[in-house]
Short mmCIF file of C-alpha atoms in Angstrom, two decimals:
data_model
loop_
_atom_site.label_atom_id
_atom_site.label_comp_id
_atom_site.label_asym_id
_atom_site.label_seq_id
_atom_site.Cartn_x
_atom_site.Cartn_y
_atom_site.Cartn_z
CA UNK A 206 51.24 35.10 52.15
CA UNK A 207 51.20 34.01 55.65
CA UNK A 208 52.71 30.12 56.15
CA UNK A 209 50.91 28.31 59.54
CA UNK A 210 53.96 26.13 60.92
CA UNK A 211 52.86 22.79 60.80
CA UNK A 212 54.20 22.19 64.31
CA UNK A 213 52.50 25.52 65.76
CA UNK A 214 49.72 24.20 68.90
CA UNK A 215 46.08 24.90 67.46
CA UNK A 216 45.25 27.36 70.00
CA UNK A 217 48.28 29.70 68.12
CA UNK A 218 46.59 29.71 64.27
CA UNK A 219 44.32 32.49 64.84
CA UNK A 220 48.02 34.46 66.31
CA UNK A 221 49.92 32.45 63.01
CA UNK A 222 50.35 36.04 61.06
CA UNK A 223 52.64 37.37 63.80
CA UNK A 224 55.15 34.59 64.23
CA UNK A 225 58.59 36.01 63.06
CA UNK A 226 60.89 38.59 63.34
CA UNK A 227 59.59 42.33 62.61
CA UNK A 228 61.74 44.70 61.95
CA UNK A 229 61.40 48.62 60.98
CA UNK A 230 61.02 52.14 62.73
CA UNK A 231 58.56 54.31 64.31
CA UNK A 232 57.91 57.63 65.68
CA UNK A 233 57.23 58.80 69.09
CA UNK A 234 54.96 62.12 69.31
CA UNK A 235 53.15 62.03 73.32
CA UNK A 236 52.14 65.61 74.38
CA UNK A 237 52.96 66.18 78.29
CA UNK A 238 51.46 69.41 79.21
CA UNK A 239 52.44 72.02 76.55
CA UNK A 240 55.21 70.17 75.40
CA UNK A 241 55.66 67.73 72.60
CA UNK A 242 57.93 64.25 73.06
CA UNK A 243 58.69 64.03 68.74
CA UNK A 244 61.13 61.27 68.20
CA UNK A 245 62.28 58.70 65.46
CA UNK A 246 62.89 55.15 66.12
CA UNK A 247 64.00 51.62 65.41
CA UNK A 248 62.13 48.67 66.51
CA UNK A 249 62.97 44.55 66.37
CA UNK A 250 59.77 42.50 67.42
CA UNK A 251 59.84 38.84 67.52
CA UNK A 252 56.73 36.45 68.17
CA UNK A 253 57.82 32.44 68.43
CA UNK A 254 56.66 29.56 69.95
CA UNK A 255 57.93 26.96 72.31
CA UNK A 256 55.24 24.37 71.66
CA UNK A 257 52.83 25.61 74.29
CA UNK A 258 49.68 27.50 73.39
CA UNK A 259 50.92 30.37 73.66
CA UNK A 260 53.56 33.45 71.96
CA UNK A 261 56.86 34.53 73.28
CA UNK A 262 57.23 38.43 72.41
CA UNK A 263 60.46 40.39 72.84
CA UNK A 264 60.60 44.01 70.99
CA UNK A 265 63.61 46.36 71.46
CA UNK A 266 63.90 49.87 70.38
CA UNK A 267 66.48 51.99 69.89
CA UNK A 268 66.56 56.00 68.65
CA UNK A 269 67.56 56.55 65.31
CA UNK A 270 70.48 59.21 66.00
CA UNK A 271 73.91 58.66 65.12
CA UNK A 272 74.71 56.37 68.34
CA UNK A 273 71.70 54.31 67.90
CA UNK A 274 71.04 54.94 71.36
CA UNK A 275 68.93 52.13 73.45
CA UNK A 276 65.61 53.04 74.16
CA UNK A 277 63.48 50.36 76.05
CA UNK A 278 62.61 46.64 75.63
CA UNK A 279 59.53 44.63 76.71
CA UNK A 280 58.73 40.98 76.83
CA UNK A 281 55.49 38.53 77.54
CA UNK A 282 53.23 36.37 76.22
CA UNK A 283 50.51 36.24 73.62
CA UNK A 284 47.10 33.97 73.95
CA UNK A 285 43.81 33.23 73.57
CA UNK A 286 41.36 34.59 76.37
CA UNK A 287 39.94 31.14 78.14
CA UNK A 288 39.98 29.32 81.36
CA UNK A 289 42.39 26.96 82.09
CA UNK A 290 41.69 23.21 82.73
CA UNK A 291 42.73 20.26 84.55
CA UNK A 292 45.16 19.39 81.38
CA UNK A 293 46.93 22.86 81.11
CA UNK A 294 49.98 22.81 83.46
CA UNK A 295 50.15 25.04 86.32
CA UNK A 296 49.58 27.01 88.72
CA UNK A 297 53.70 26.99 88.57
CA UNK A 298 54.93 24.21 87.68
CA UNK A 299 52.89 21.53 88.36
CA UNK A 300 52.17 19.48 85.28
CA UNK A 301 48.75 19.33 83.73
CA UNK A 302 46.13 15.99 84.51
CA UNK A 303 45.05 14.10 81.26
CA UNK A 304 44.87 15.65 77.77
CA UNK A 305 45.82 19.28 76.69
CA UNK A 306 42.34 21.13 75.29
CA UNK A 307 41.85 22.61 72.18
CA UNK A 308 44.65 20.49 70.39
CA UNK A 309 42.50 20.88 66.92
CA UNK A 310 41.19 23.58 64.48
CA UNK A 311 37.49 22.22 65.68
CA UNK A 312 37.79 22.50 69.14
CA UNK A 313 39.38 26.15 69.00
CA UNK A 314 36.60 27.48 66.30
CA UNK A 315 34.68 26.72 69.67
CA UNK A 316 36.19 29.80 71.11
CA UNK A 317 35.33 32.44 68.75
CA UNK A 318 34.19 35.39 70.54
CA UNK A 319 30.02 36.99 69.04
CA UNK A 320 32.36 39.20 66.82
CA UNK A 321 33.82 36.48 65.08
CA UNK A 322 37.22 36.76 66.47
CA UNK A 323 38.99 35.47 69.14
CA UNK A 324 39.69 36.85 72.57
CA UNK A 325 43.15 37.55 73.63
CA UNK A 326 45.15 37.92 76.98
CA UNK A 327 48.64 39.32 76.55
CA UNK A 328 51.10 40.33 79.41
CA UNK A 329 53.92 42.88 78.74
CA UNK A 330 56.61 43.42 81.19
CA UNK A 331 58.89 46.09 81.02
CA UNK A 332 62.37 46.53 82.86
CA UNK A 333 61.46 50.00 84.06
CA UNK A 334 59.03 47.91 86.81
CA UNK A 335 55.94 48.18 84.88
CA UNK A 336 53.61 45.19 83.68
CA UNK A 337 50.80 45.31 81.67
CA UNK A 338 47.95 43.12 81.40
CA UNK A 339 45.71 43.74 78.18
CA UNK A 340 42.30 41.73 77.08
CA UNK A 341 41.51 41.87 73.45
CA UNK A 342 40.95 40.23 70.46
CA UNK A 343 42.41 38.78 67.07
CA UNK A 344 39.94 38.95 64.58
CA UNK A 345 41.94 38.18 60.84
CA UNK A 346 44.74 39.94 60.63
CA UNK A 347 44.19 42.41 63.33
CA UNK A 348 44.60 42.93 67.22
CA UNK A 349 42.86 45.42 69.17
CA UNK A 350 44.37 45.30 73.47
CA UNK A 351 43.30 47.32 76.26
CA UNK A 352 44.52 47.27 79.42
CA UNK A 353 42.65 45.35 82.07
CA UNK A 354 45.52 46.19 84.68
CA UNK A 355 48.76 47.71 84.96
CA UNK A 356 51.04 47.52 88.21
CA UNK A 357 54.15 49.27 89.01
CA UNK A 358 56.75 48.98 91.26
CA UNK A 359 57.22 52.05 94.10
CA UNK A 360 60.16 53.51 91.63
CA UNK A 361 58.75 53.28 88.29
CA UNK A 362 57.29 55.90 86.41
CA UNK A 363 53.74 57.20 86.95
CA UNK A 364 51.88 54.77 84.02
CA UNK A 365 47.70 53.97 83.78
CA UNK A 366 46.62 52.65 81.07
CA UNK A 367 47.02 51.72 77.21
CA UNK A 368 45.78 50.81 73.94
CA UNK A 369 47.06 48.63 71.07
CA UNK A 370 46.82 48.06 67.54
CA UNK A 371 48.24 45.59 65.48
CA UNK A 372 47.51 45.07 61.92
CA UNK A 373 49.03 43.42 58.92
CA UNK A 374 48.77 45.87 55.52
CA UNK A 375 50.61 45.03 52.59
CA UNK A 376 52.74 42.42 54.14
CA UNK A 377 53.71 44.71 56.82
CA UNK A 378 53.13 45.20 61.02
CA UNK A 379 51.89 48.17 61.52
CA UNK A 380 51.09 48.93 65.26
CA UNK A 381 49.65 52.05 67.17
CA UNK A 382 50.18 52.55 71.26
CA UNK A 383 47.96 55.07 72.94
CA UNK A 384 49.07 55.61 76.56
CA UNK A 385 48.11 57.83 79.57
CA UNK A 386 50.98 58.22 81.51
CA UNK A 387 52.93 61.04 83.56
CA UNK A 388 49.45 62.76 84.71
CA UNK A 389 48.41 62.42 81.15
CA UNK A 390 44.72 60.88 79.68
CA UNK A 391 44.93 58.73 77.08
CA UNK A 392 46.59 59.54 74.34
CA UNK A 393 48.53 58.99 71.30
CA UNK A 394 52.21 57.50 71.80
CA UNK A 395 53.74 56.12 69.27
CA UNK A 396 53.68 53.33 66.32
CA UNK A 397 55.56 51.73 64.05
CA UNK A 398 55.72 50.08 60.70
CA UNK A 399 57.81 46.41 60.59
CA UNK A 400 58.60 44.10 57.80
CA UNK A 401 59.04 40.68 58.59
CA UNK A 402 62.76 39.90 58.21
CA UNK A 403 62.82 36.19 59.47
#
């Protein structure tokens, strides 16, 4: 059963499913060439809220050998796809003018895609000197991101593009991550299966 905080901004219902902490593991199988990346892992995702309309994510990984050795992390934001107004803060800091839009379950059905969903932006950033931008939408309990843009710093690894999935199934985040990377098209990656432990 999913439980919509009752202090969660409007704008976030439609992304209410993923608030939490995930945990669970995965597997890693990206062909490079002739060869065959095939590994096992564990993954903690969490999606909260701050009060603005939008999600903080965080995921970690780690392998599942006998050190638990560190894989990777990534962080960013979750939200819906729309132009901001006068009375969303920003650019920087700079506080917004008069009321925030879209403060109630009326005013956000107004943003429902043709499809019936709703469109998403989310940025990823990862510590390797890669960020992703993906567009998307969240359309019941699913996500479907694409990358719109990725840049990378002059050291980071060669990295194009992605995919995303993100559904719930039996009370469980399941995900799928296609990526075409290292001189690669795109291709399968990796996913992972995550019950929600807080």
């Amino acid at each position: 059963m999913i439980e919509i905080p009752t202090d969660l901004p409007a704008e976030l219902v439609p992304l209410s499913w993923l608030i939490g902490v995930w945990e669970g593991t995965g597997v890693i199988d990206y062909k490079i060439g002739d060869e065959s990346v095939s590994r096992e892992f564990g993954q903690r995702v969490s999606f909260s809220h701050d009060g603005l309309p939008y999600l903080n994510y965080n995921s970690y990984t780690w392998l599942l050998d006998d050190e638990r050795t560190p894989l990777v992390a990534e962080s960013g934001y979750w939200r819906l796809n729309r132009a901001l107004g006068e009375g969303d803060p920003g650019p920087a800091m700079l506080p917004g003018t008069g009321p925030r839009p879209f403060a109630d379950a009326e005013s956000v059905e107004s943003l429902r895609n043709d499809d019936g969903g709703f469109d998403l932006q989310v940025s990823v950033v990862h510590p390797g000197g890669v960020s992703e931008l993906y567009l998307g939408q969240v359309k019941g309990p699913r996500v479907d991101l694409s990358t719109d843009a990725v840049m990378r710093t002059a050291g980071a690894k060669e990295y194009a593009a992605a995919t995303r999935l993100y559904g719930l199934v039996d009370n469980h985040l399941l995900w799928a991550w296609d990526i075409a990377a290292l001189g690669q098209d795109l291709r399968t990656h990796a996913s992972g299966r995550l019950g929600k432990v807080d």
